[in-house]
Every structure is written in C-alpha cells, then in structure tokens.
CSV table of C-alpha atoms and ligand atoms in Angstrom, one decimal:
chain,number,residue,atom,x,y,z
A,1,MET,CA,-13.8,18.4,16.6
A,2,ASP,CA,-15.8,15.1,15.9
A,3,PHE,CA,-14.1,11.7,16.2
A,4,ALA,CA,-17.1,9.8,14.9
A,5,LEU,CA,-17.4,8.5,11.3
A,6,ASN,CA,-20.2,10.0,9.3
A,7,GLU,CA,-23.1,7.9,8.1
A,8,GLU,CA,-21.5,7.3,4.6
A,9,GLN,CA,-18.2,6.3,6.2
A,10,GLU,CA,-20.0,3.8,8.5
A,11,MET,CA,-21.8,2.3,5.5
A,12,ILE,CA,-18.5,1.9,3.7
A,13,ARG,CA,-16.9,0.3,6.7
A,14,ASP,CA,-19.8,-2.2,7.1
A,15,ALA,CA,-19.8,-3.0,3.4
A,16,ALA,CA,-16.0,-3.5,3.4
A,17,ARG,CA,-16.0,-5.6,6.6
A,18,ASP,CA,-18.8,-7.8,5.3
A,19,PHE,CA,-17.1,-8.4,1.9
A,20,ALA,CA,-13.7,-9.0,3.5
A,21,GLN,CA,-14.9,-11.4,6.2
A,22,ARG,CA,-17.3,-13.3,3.8
A,23,GLU,CA,-15.1,-13.5,0.7
A,24,ILE,CA,-11.5,-12.9,1.6
A,25,ALA,CA,-10.9,-14.3,5.1
A,26,PRO,CA,-11.9,-17.9,4.1
A,27,VAL,CA,-9.4,-18.0,1.3
A,28,ALA,CA,-6.5,-16.0,2.9
A,29,ALA,CA,-4.5,-19.0,4.2
A,30,GLU,CA,-4.9,-20.8,0.9
A,31,PHE,CA,-3.4,-17.8,-1.1
A,32,ASP,CA,-0.7,-17.3,1.5
A,33,ALA,CA,0.3,-20.9,1.0
A,34,SER,CA,0.2,-20.9,-2.8
A,35,GLY,CA,1.5,-17.4,-3.3
A,36,GLU,CA,-0.9,-17.0,-6.2
A,37,PHE,CA,-2.5,-13.6,-7.1
A,38,PRO,CA,-6.1,-13.7,-5.8
A,39,LEU,CA,-7.7,-12.6,-9.1
A,40,GLN,CA,-11.3,-13.5,-8.3
A,41,THR,CA,-11.6,-11.7,-5.0
A,42,ILE,CA,-9.7,-8.6,-6.4
A,43,ARG,CA,-12.2,-8.5,-9.3
A,44,MET,CA,-15.0,-8.6,-6.7
A,45,ALA,CA,-13.4,-5.7,-4.8
A,46,GLY,CA,-13.5,-3.8,-8.1
A,47,GLU,CA,-17.2,-4.5,-8.6
A,48,LEU,CA,-17.8,-3.1,-5.1
A,49,GLY,CA,-15.9,0.1,-6.0
A,50,PHE,CA,-12.9,-0.6,-3.8
A,51,MET,CA,-10.2,-0.4,-6.5
A,52,GLY,CA,-10.7,3.3,-7.1
A,53,ILE,CA,-12.2,4.6,-3.9
A,54,GLU,CA,-11.2,8.3,-4.2
A,55,ILE,CA,-11.4,8.4,-8.0
A,56,PRO,CA,-14.3,10.3,-9.6
A,57,GLU,CA,-17.1,8.2,-11.0
A,58,GLU,CA,-16.4,9.4,-14.6
A,59,PHE,CA,-13.0,7.6,-14.4
A,60,GLY,CA,-14.4,4.4,-12.9
A,61,GLY,CA,-14.1,5.2,-9.2
A,62,SER,CA,-16.4,5.6,-6.2
A,63,ALA,CA,-15.7,9.3,-5.5
A,64,LEU,CA,-15.3,8.8,-1.7
A,65,ASP,CA,-13.0,10.6,0.7
A,66,THR,CA,-9.6,9.6,2.0
A,67,ILE,CA,-11.0,8.4,5.4
A,68,SER,CA,-13.2,5.9,3.5
A,69,TYR,CA,-10.1,4.8,1.6
A,70,ALA,CA,-8.3,4.2,5.0
A,71,ILE,CA,-11.3,2.3,6.3
A,72,VAL,CA,-11.6,0.0,3.3
A,73,VAL,CA,-7.9,-0.8,3.3
A,74,GLU,CA,-8.0,-1.5,7.1
A,75,GLU,CA,-11.0,-3.9,6.8
A,76,ILE,CA,-9.6,-5.8,3.8
A,77,SER,CA,-6.2,-6.1,5.5
A,78,ALA,CA,-7.8,-7.4,8.7
A,79,ALA,CA,-9.0,-10.3,6.5
A,80,ASP,CA,-5.8,-10.6,4.5
A,81,ALA,CA,-2.9,-8.2,4.3
A,82,ALA,CA,-1.9,-9.4,0.8
A,83,HIS,CA,-5.3,-8.2,-0.6
A,84,GLY,CA,-4.8,-5.0,1.4
A,85,THR,CA,-1.5,-4.3,-0.4
A,86,ILE,CA,-3.0,-5.0,-3.9
A,87,VAL,CA,-5.9,-2.7,-3.1
A,88,SER,CA,-3.7,0.1,-1.6
A,89,VAL,CA,-1.3,0.1,-4.5
A,90,ASN,CA,-4.1,0.1,-7.1
A,91,ASN,CA,-5.9,3.0,-5.4
A,92,SER,CA,-3.0,5.3,-4.3
A,93,LEU,CA,0.2,4.4,-6.1
A,94,PHE,CA,-1.5,4.0,-9.5
A,95,GLY,CA,-4.7,6.0,-9.0
A,96,VAL,CA,-3.3,9.1,-7.4
A,97,PRO,CA,-0.6,10.0,-10.0
A,98,LEU,CA,-3.1,9.5,-12.9
A,99,LEU,CA,-5.7,11.5,-11.1
A,100,GLU,CA,-3.4,14.4,-10.1
A,101,PHE,CA,-1.0,14.5,-13.0
A,102,GLY,CA,-2.8,12.7,-15.9
A,103,THR,CA,-4.4,14.4,-18.9
A,104,GLN,CA,-8.1,13.8,-19.7
A,105,GLU,CA,-7.1,11.2,-22.3
A,106,GLN,CA,-4.7,9.4,-19.9
A,107,LYS,CA,-7.5,9.2,-17.3
A,108,GLU,CA,-10.0,7.8,-19.8
A,109,LYS,CA,-7.5,5.3,-21.2
A,110,PHE,CA,-5.6,4.1,-18.2
A,111,LEU,CA,-7.3,5.2,-15.0
A,112,GLN,CA,-10.8,4.1,-15.9
A,113,PRO,CA,-10.1,0.4,-16.4
A,114,VAL,CA,-7.8,0.2,-13.3
A,115,ALA,CA,-10.1,2.2,-10.9
A,116,SER,CA,-13.1,0.1,-11.9
A,117,GLY,CA,-11.1,-3.0,-11.2
A,118,GLN,CA,-11.2,-4.5,-14.7
A,119,VAL,CA,-7.4,-4.6,-14.8
A,120,THR,CA,-4.7,-4.1,-12.1
A,121,GLY,CA,-2.3,-1.2,-11.8
A,122,ALA,CA,1.2,-1.0,-10.3
A,123,TYR,CA,3.9,1.5,-9.4
A,124,ALA,CA,7.6,1.0,-10.3
A,125,LEU,CA,10.2,3.2,-8.5
A,126,THR,CA,12.6,0.8,-6.8
A,127,GLU,CA,15.5,-0.8,-8.7
A,128,PRO,CA,17.8,-3.6,-7.6
A,129,GLN,CA,20.5,-1.1,-6.5
A,130,SER,CA,18.2,1.8,-5.4
A,131,GLY,CA,15.4,1.6,-2.8
A,132,SER,CA,15.5,4.2,-0.1
A,133,ASP,CA,17.9,6.2,-2.3
A,134,ALA,CA,15.5,6.2,-5.2
A,135,ALA,CA,17.4,9.0,-7.0
A,136,ALA,CA,20.2,6.4,-7.7
A,137,MET,CA,18.0,4.8,-10.3
A,138,LEU,CA,19.6,3.7,-13.5
A,139,THR,CA,16.6,3.0,-15.8
A,140,ARG,CA,16.7,5.4,-18.8
A,141,ALA,CA,14.1,6.8,-21.2
A,142,GLU,CA,15.6,8.3,-24.3
A,143,LEU,CA,13.5,10.5,-26.6
A,144,SER,CA,13.5,9.3,-30.2
A,145,ALA,CA,14.9,11.6,-32.9
A,146,ASP,CA,11.5,12.3,-34.3
A,147,GLY,CA,10.2,13.1,-30.8
A,148,SER,CA,7.3,10.6,-31.0
A,149,HIS,CA,8.3,8.2,-28.3
A,150,TYR,CA,10.8,7.3,-25.6
A,151,VAL,CA,13.0,4.2,-25.7
A,152,ILE,CA,13.1,2.7,-22.2
A,153,ASN,CA,15.8,0.4,-20.9
A,154,GLY,CA,16.5,-1.0,-17.4
A,155,LYS,CA,15.2,-3.0,-14.6
A,156,LYS,CA,12.8,-2.4,-11.6
A,157,ALA,CA,12.6,-4.5,-8.5
A,158,TRP,CA,10.0,-5.5,-5.9
A,159,ILE,CA,7.0,-4.4,-7.9
A,160,THR,CA,3.7,-5.2,-6.1
A,161,SER,CA,1.1,-6.8,-8.5
A,162,GLY,CA,4.0,-6.7,-11.1
A,163,SER,CA,3.3,-10.3,-12.1
A,164,VAL,CA,-0.3,-9.4,-13.3
A,165,ALA,CA,-0.5,-5.6,-13.8
A,166,LYS,CA,-1.8,-4.3,-17.2
A,167,TYR,CA,-0.6,-0.8,-16.6
A,168,ILE,CA,2.3,0.5,-14.5
A,169,VAL,CA,3.3,4.0,-13.5
A,170,LEU,CA,7.1,3.9,-14.1
A,171,PHE,CA,9.8,6.4,-13.0
A,172,THR,CA,13.0,6.6,-15.1
A,173,ASN,CA,15.8,9.0,-15.8
A,174,THR,CA,15.0,10.9,-19.0
A,175,VAL,CA,17.7,11.7,-21.6
A,176,ASN,CA,16.4,14.2,-24.1
A,177,GLY,CA,19.4,14.4,-26.4
A,178,LYS,CA,19.7,18.2,-25.8
A,179,GLY,CA,22.8,17.8,-23.7
A,180,LYS,CA,20.9,18.2,-20.4
A,181,SER,CA,21.8,16.0,-17.5
A,182,PRO,CA,19.3,13.2,-16.8
A,183,SER,CA,16.1,14.0,-14.8
A,184,VAL,CA,13.4,11.7,-13.6
A,185,SER,CA,10.1,11.5,-15.5
A,186,ALA,CA,7.0,9.4,-15.0
A,187,PHE,CA,5.3,7.2,-17.7
A,188,VAL,CA,2.4,4.9,-18.0
A,189,ILE,CA,3.5,1.5,-19.3
A,190,ASP,CA,1.2,-0.9,-21.1
A,191,THR,CA,2.6,-4.3,-20.2
A,192,ASP,CA,1.2,-5.9,-23.3
A,193,GLU,CA,3.6,-4.0,-25.6
A,194,ALA,CA,6.9,-5.4,-26.9
A,195,GLY,CA,10.1,-4.8,-24.9
A,196,PHE,CA,8.4,-5.4,-21.5
A,197,ARG,CA,9.3,-8.5,-19.5
A,198,ARG,CA,8.3,-9.8,-16.0
A,199,GLY,CA,10.7,-11.7,-13.8
A,200,LYS,CA,9.7,-14.5,-11.5
A,201,THR,CA,7.3,-13.8,-8.7
A,202,GLU,CA,9.3,-13.3,-5.5
A,203,PRO,CA,8.9,-15.9,-2.8
A,204,LYS,CA,8.4,-13.7,0.4
A,205,LEU,CA,8.0,-13.9,4.2
A,206,GLY,CA,4.6,-12.4,4.1
A,207,ILE,CA,1.9,-10.8,1.9
A,208,ARG,CA,2.8,-13.7,-0.3
A,209,ALA,CA,-0.2,-13.4,-2.7
A,210,SER,CA,0.7,-9.8,-3.7
A,211,ALA,CA,2.6,-11.0,-6.8
A,212,THR,CA,5.8,-9.0,-6.4
A,213,CYS,CA,8.3,-9.3,-9.1
A,214,GLU,CA,11.1,-7.7,-11.1
A,215,ILE,CA,10.2,-6.0,-14.4
A,216,GLU,CA,12.6,-5.3,-17.3
A,217,PHE,CA,12.6,-3.0,-20.2
A,218,ASP,CA,14.5,-3.8,-23.3
A,219,ASP,CA,14.1,-1.0,-26.0
A,220,TYR,CA,10.5,-0.6,-24.9
A,221,LYS,CA,8.9,2.1,-27.0
A,222,CYS,CA,6.7,4.4,-24.9
A,223,PRO,CA,4.6,7.0,-26.9
A,224,VAL,CA,5.2,10.6,-25.6
A,225,GLU,CA,1.5,10.9,-24.9
A,226,ASN,CA,2.0,8.3,-22.2
A,227,ARG,CA,4.4,10.6,-20.2
A,228,LEU,CA,2.7,11.7,-16.9
A,229,GLY,CA,3.3,15.4,-16.3
A,230,GLU,CA,6.3,17.3,-17.7
A,231,GLU,CA,9.7,15.8,-18.4
A,232,GLY,CA,11.7,16.1,-15.2
A,233,GLN,CA,8.6,16.2,-12.9
A,234,GLY,CA,8.8,12.5,-12.1
A,235,PHE,CA,10.5,12.8,-8.7
A,236,ARG,CA,7.9,15.2,-7.5
A,237,ILE,CA,5.1,12.9,-8.7
A,238,ALA,CA,6.7,9.9,-7.0
A,239,LEU,CA,7.0,11.7,-3.7
A,240,THR,CA,3.5,13.3,-3.8
A,241,VAL,CA,2.0,9.8,-4.5
A,242,LEU,CA,3.8,8.4,-1.4
A,243,ASP,CA,2.0,10.9,0.8
A,244,THR,CA,-1.2,9.1,0.1
A,245,GLY,CA,0.3,5.7,-0.2
A,246,ARG,CA,1.7,5.9,3.3
A,247,ILE,CA,-1.8,6.5,4.7
A,248,GLY,CA,-2.8,3.2,2.9
A,249,ILE,CA,0.1,1.3,4.5
A,250,ALA,CA,-0.8,2.8,8.0
A,251,ALA,CA,-4.4,1.5,7.4
A,252,GLN,CA,-3.0,-1.9,6.3
A,253,ALA,CA,-0.9,-2.1,9.5
A,254,LEU,CA,-3.9,-1.1,11.5
A,255,GLY,CA,-6.0,-3.9,10.0
A,256,ILE,CA,-3.4,-6.5,10.7
A,257,ALA,CA,-3.0,-5.3,14.3
A,258,GLN,CA,-6.8,-5.2,14.9
A,259,ALA,CA,-7.3,-8.7,13.6
A,260,ALA,CA,-4.5,-10.1,15.8
A,261,TYR,CA,-5.8,-8.1,18.8
A,262,ASP,CA,-9.4,-9.4,18.4
A,263,ALA,CA,-8.1,-13.0,18.2
A,264,ALA,CA,-6.0,-12.5,21.3
A,265,VAL,CA,-8.9,-11.1,23.4
A,266,ILE,CA,-11.2,-14.0,22.4
A,267,TYR,CA,-8.4,-16.6,23.2
A,268,SER,CA,-7.6,-15.0,26.5
A,269,ARG,CA,-11.3,-15.6,27.6
A,270,GLU,CA,-11.4,-19.2,26.2
A,271,ARG,CA,-8.0,-20.7,27.2
A,272,LYS,CA,-7.6,-21.9,30.7
A,273,ALA,CA,-4.4,-22.5,32.7
A,274,PHE,CA,-4.0,-23.3,36.4
A,275,GLY,CA,-7.8,-23.5,36.6
A,276,ARG,CA,-8.4,-20.0,35.4
A,277,GLN,CA,-9.0,-18.1,32.1
A,278,ILE,CA,-5.6,-16.8,31.0
A,279,GLY,CA,-7.2,-13.4,30.5
A,280,SER,CA,-7.6,-13.1,34.3
A,281,PHE,CA,-3.8,-13.1,34.8
A,282,GLN,CA,-2.5,-9.6,35.2
A,283,THR,CA,0.4,-10.2,32.8
A,284,ILE,CA,-2.0,-11.0,30.0
A,285,GLN,CA,-4.3,-8.1,30.9
A,286,ASN,CA,-1.3,-5.8,30.7
A,287,LYS,CA,-0.5,-7.1,27.2
A,288,ILE,CA,-4.2,-6.5,26.2
A,289,ALA,CA,-4.0,-3.0,27.6
A,290,ASP,CA,-0.8,-2.1,25.7
A,291,MET,CA,-2.1,-3.5,22.5
A,292,LYS,CA,-5.4,-1.7,22.8
A,293,MET,CA,-3.7,1.6,23.6
A,294,ARG,CA,-1.4,1.4,20.6
A,295,ILE,CA,-4.1,0.4,18.1
A,296,GLU,CA,-6.3,3.3,19.2
A,297,ALA,CA,-3.4,5.8,18.9
A,298,ALA,CA,-2.5,4.4,15.5
A,299,ARG,CA,-6.1,4.7,14.3
A,300,LEU,CA,-6.2,8.4,15.4
A,301,LEU,CA,-2.9,9.2,13.5
A,302,THR,CA,-4.1,7.3,10.4
A,303,TRP,CA,-7.5,9.0,10.3
A,304,LYS,CA,-5.9,12.4,11.0
A,305,ALA,CA,-3.5,11.9,8.1
A,306,ALA,CA,-6.5,10.9,5.9
A,307,TRP,CA,-8.6,13.9,7.1
A,308,ALA,CA,-5.7,16.3,6.6
A,309,LYS,CA,-5.1,15.3,2.9
A,310,LYS,CA,-8.1,17.4,1.7
A,311,LYS,CA,-7.3,20.3,4.0
A,312,CYS,CA,-3.6,20.4,2.8
A,313,ARG,CA,-4.7,20.4,-0.8
A,314,GLN,CA,-7.1,23.3,-0.1
A,315,GLU,CA,-4.4,25.2,1.7
A,316,GLY,CA,-1.7,24.3,-0.9
A,317,THR,CA,0.5,22.6,1.8
A,318,LYS,CA,2.0,19.1,2.0
A,319,ASN,CA,0.6,16.2,4.1
A,320,THR,CA,4.0,14.5,4.2
A,321,LEU,CA,4.5,14.7,8.0
A,322,ASN,CA,1.1,13.4,8.9
A,323,GLY,CA,1.5,10.4,6.5
A,324,SER,CA,4.9,9.6,7.9
A,325,LEU,CA,3.8,9.8,11.5
A,326,ALA,CA,0.8,7.5,10.8
A,327,LYS,CA,2.8,5.0,8.8
A,328,LEU,CA,5.7,4.8,11.3
A,329,PHE,CA,3.5,4.4,14.4
A,330,ALA,CA,0.9,2.1,12.8
A,331,SER,CA,3.6,-0.2,11.3
A,332,GLU,CA,5.4,-0.5,14.7
A,333,THR,CA,2.0,-1.1,16.3
A,334,ALA,CA,1.4,-4.0,13.9
A,335,MET,CA,4.7,-5.5,14.8
A,336,PHE,CA,4.1,-5.1,18.6
A,337,VAL,CA,0.5,-6.3,18.5
A,338,THR,CA,1.1,-9.4,16.3
A,339,HIS,CA,4.0,-10.4,18.5
A,340,GLN,CA,2.0,-10.0,21.7
A,341,ALA,CA,-1.1,-11.7,20.2
A,342,LEU,CA,0.9,-14.7,19.1
A,343,GLN,CA,2.5,-15.0,22.6
A,344,ILE,CA,-1.0,-15.0,24.2
A,345,HIS,CA,-1.9,-17.9,22.0
A,346,GLY,CA,1.1,-19.9,23.2
A,347,GLY,CA,1.9,-22.9,21.0
A,348,MET,CA,-1.3,-22.5,19.0
A,349,GLY,CA,0.0,-19.0,17.9
A,350,TYR,CA,2.9,-20.8,16.3
A,351,SER,CA,0.7,-23.2,14.3
A,352,LYS,CA,-0.6,-22.7,10.8
A,353,GLU,CA,-4.0,-23.8,12.0
A,354,LEU,CA,-4.6,-20.3,13.2
A,355,PRO,CA,-3.9,-17.0,11.3
A,356,LEU,CA,-1.6,-15.6,14.1
A,357,GLU,CA,1.6,-16.6,12.5
A,358,ARG,CA,0.5,-15.1,9.2
A,359,TYR,CA,-0.4,-11.8,10.9
A,360,PHE,CA,3.1,-11.9,12.5
A,361,ARG,CA,4.8,-12.4,9.1
A,362,ASP,CA,2.6,-10.0,7.2
A,363,ALA,CA,3.1,-7.2,9.7
A,364,LYS,CA,6.8,-6.9,9.0
A,365,ILE,CA,6.4,-5.5,5.4
A,366,THR,CA,4.7,-2.4,6.7
A,367,GLU,CA,8.0,-1.3,8.3
A,368,ILE,CA,9.8,-1.7,5.0
A,369,TYR,CA,7.9,-0.5,1.9
A,370,GLU,CA,6.8,3.0,0.9
A,371,GLY,CA,9.8,4.2,3.0
A,372,THR,CA,11.4,2.1,5.8
A,373,SER,CA,10.9,3.2,9.5
A,374,GLU,CA,14.4,4.7,9.4
A,375,ILE,CA,13.4,6.8,6.4
A,376,GLN,CA,10.1,7.9,8.1
A,377,ARG,CA,12.2,9.0,11.2
A,378,MET,CA,14.4,10.9,8.9
A,379,VAL,CA,11.4,12.6,7.2
A,380,ILE,CA,9.9,13.5,10.6
A,381,GLY,CA,13.2,14.6,12.1
A,382,ARG,CA,14.0,16.9,9.1
A,383,ALA,CA,10.5,18.4,9.1
A,384,GLU,CA,10.7,19.2,12.9
A,385,THR,CA,14.3,20.5,13.0
A,386,GLY,CA,14.4,22.1,9.6
A,387,LEU,CA,17.9,20.5,9.3
A,388,ARG,CA,19.1,18.0,6.7
B,1,FAD,C1,7.1,-7.0,-0.6
B,1,FAD,C2,7.6,-5.7,-1.2
B,1,FAD,C3,6.8,-4.9,-2.0
B,1,FAD,C4,7.2,-3.8,-2.6
B,1,FAD,N1,6.5,-3.1,-3.5
B,1,FAD,C5,7.0,-2.0,-4.2
B,1,FAD,C6,6.3,-1.4,-5.3
B,1,FAD,O1,5.2,-1.8,-5.6
B,1,FAD,N2,6.9,-0.5,-6.0
B,1,FAD,C7,8.2,0.0,-5.7
B,1,FAD,O2,8.7,0.9,-6.4
B,1,FAD,N3,8.9,-0.6,-4.7
B,1,FAD,C8,8.3,-1.6,-3.9
B,1,FAD,N4,9.0,-2.2,-2.9
B,1,FAD,C9,10.4,-1.7,-2.6
B,1,FAD,C10,10.5,-1.0,-1.2
B,1,FAD,O3,9.8,0.3,-1.3
B,1,FAD,C11,11.9,-0.9,-0.8
B,1,FAD,O4,12.3,-2.2,-0.5
B,1,FAD,C12,12.2,0.0,0.4
B,1,FAD,O5,12.0,1.4,0.0
B,1,FAD,C13,13.6,-0.1,0.9
B,1,FAD,O6,14.5,-0.1,-0.1
B,1,FAD,P1,15.6,-1.3,-0.1
B,1,FAD,O7,15.0,-2.6,0.0
B,1,FAD,O8,16.5,-1.0,-1.3
B,1,FAD,O9,16.5,-1.1,1.2
B,1,FAD,P2,17.7,-0.1,1.3
B,1,FAD,O10,17.4,1.3,0.8
B,1,FAD,O11,18.9,-0.7,0.8
B,1,FAD,O12,17.9,0.0,2.9
B,1,FAD,C14,18.5,-1.0,3.7
B,1,FAD,C15,18.5,-0.6,5.1
B,1,FAD,O13,19.3,0.7,5.2
B,1,FAD,C16,18.5,1.7,5.9
B,1,FAD,N5,18.8,3.0,5.3
B,1,FAD,C17,18.8,3.3,4.0
B,1,FAD,N6,19.1,4.6,3.9
B,1,FAD,C18,19.2,5.1,5.1
B,1,FAD,C19,19.4,6.5,5.7
B,1,FAD,N7,19.6,7.5,4.9
B,1,FAD,N8,19.4,6.6,7.0
B,1,FAD,C20,19.2,5.5,7.8
B,1,FAD,N9,19.0,4.3,7.4
B,1,FAD,C21,19.0,4.1,6.0
B,1,FAD,C22,17.0,1.2,5.5
B,1,FAD,O14,16.1,1.8,6.4
B,1,FAD,C23,17.1,-0.3,5.7
B,1,FAD,O15,17.1,-0.6,7.0
B,1,FAD,C24,8.6,-3.3,-2.3
B,1,FAD,C25,9.3,-4.0,-1.4
B,1,FAD,C26,8.9,-5.2,-0.8
B,1,FAD,C27,9.8,-6.0,0.1
C-alpha cells in the first residue's frame, strides 16, 4: 500500500493549485456577490484540460485517472466552490454518461466540445416534485410515429450550469406507443433547438456563480440518435454516473474544508487576546486538532473511492459504497470545519472582508446535492445490512 501521490498526480495538483490560486481565488468573492457564471475562468480551466480530466484525448480530454480528477476538483474548490461544482458536473455528470454509454458519433459530436471546455455540459435528473425520489419524475419522451425522434415535454429543476449549458444529459420517462408502461431513458439535449427554455437563475445561499436554473421542454424534438444507451436504461445510467459524481462532491467538500482550515491556522497564530496568540489557548488547539483529523480522514476516504473506481470496473463490481462513504464524511467535515474556522476568526469570520463566511455558506450544498446525507446513510445502511 502506498499513500503517496505519483509524480504525474503531484504535477497535476501543482498545476491545478497554481491556476486556482492565481486566476480563480482573486475573483471568487466578486462572482459570489454577482451570481454570474464565471465564463472566462471556466474556459481557462478547459484550456488546461480540467473540463475532461478522465476523458480520452481523442474526445477532447486529458486521459488522467480518477485520483487526478479528485485532486483538481479539490484544488479548484479550495479557491472557489462554485467553480468546483461547474468543473465536477462537466467532468462526471456530463462526461461519464457520454464516455460509458455514448456511441462513437455521440462522443465526437457532444463529448469532444464539452470535455475540451469549448462549451459547458449539464445533467438533468431532478424535477420540482422529485429529488431524492428521482423515480417520481413526470417528464415524458414520446417516440414519434415514424420512429425518427422523441417529443419531450416537462420540467427539470435545480440544474447546475443550466443557465449556460450547450448540451444536457436528460433523464425522462419514455412512452413508446407499444402499450408498455413508462421507463426512464437518457438523452443528450442541444439547448439551441426549438422547444427548450431556461428559467431564471436561482438565487442561492452558496455556490452562487454555478448558474442553477429550471429548464423546460415544450414539444422538444430529440432525434433518436441522441438517446444514450437503450430505451429504459436511463435509471441505470443516472445511478452509475452518481458513483463518480459523488467522488467529485467529496473532493469539493475537502477543498472547502482545507481552505477554511488553512485560514484558521494562520489566524490563530496572528490574532492576539489576553496578551497571547489565540492559537496558544488549548480550546483553539483542540478545534485545530479536530479539524485536521477530519480533513485527513475525509481525504483518505475520497482518494480510496477514486482509486477503487478503476479496480471495481476491472472486477465488474460497483463503487457505490465507497463513493457514498466519501461524500457523506467529506460533506459533514466541510460543515464542521467551516463552522469551527469561522468561530476561530471571531467577528472577522462573520465579515465579507474574509472568505470564511463564503466557505461556511458553500459547504452546506455538499450535504444536499447528488444525494442528501440521509440518502447516503440509506445507501450505506442497505449495503451493509442487505436489507431494504
Ligand atoms: C445548488 C443545487 C444544485 C443542484 N444541481 C443539480 C443538477 O445539476 N442536476 C440535478 O439533476 N439535480 C441537481 N440538484 C438537485 C439535488 O440533487 C436535490 O436537491 C437533492 O437530490 C434533494 O432533493 P430535493 O431537493 O427534492 O429534496 P427531497 O428529496 O424533497 O428531500 C427533502 C428532505 O427529506 C429527506 N428525505 C427524502 N427521502 C428520504 C428517505 N427515503 N429517508 C430519509 N430522508 C429522506 C432528504 O434527505 C431531505 O432532508 C441540485 C440542487 C441544488 C440545491
């Protein structure tokens, strides 16, 4: 067993850290305040190969491993979690279904421009009435009489990058006119086509620049060749994708936690009270120790889940449990650490002059999307007991 990063992974970490601290950190507060999508820095991330980290070079990606993916998302999220979300969704929620279930033509047409960062990708599973219970979706795709296209109607909610995405992986019920009950299928949507509409960008507590919105389909005609996988395979695709997506969210949580922790350690050395550096008080040292311990444990779980993805694929097994453990622990770590780090900063932690209050707001989303903490506990509990 070797816990060290290899030479290539270290290079990736240094490149991601350098880019994130030089280009993203200085504009993070500005984009948090405006809620605008950070197009310029996201395009730069694409030029550096960070929008398709695990995608083969022939489809516009960097052909790196899942640990490199986790490292890049962590470093970018340490500078700004909103950028981390956009990068994570583009890589895993859009990239993975195309890579694993797409045809050669679909990869050339849709994956290449998204993985190379020329345009942005999104993933649409949630609907206004169905989040954790994704199977309760109402959106429908009906096969046309001549079998050339599906007609899609319905609404999706909370779609990250939805306000700007060119292509979206969409999950809907499919009605094939053969009297079969509806089943879920996956499609690639071109948002420039008629029948697609974006709602207003959601004003949010955190990750405010990630351009989340509702999207609506009104007799949208989707060619059959844009269906991903077989009809009825959509739910399997959606869940397979989340196995990788959750590694990205764990890495995002880790980045937020690390940034808050680093700031707290520095402040505890600089700030004086009662004639001493506050870091010399045992209460503050205990907080530092608890934060450090949880961050280290979260990183081990995240890297283990990333490492296990390839192994599981080779063995033909699922990586669901590892991804859930990492996401659950890392997101609760981000909440714990940002809370403690803000407290160590006292009144200054509450001020918008420092990024602590932004870390605190951004951390919360990691406990909600790609499966809430309650759902992760359910996944882990079921896997361990074998009971439903
Ligand atoms: C900022 C943001 C970005 C998002 N991005 C995307 C995206 O890009 N694509 C996309 O498809 N979706 C996205 N989502 C949606 C997200 O995945 C859902 O919000 C999430 O899955 C929870 O669903 P819900 O909001 O409907 O909550 P609900 O499912 O209504 O849950 C409400 C509460 O009930 C609990 N609960 C539900 N079922 C159970 C159960 N069986 N046992 C115990 N507790 C339960 C939940 O844990 C939660 O606490 C995003 C959401 C947000 C806020």
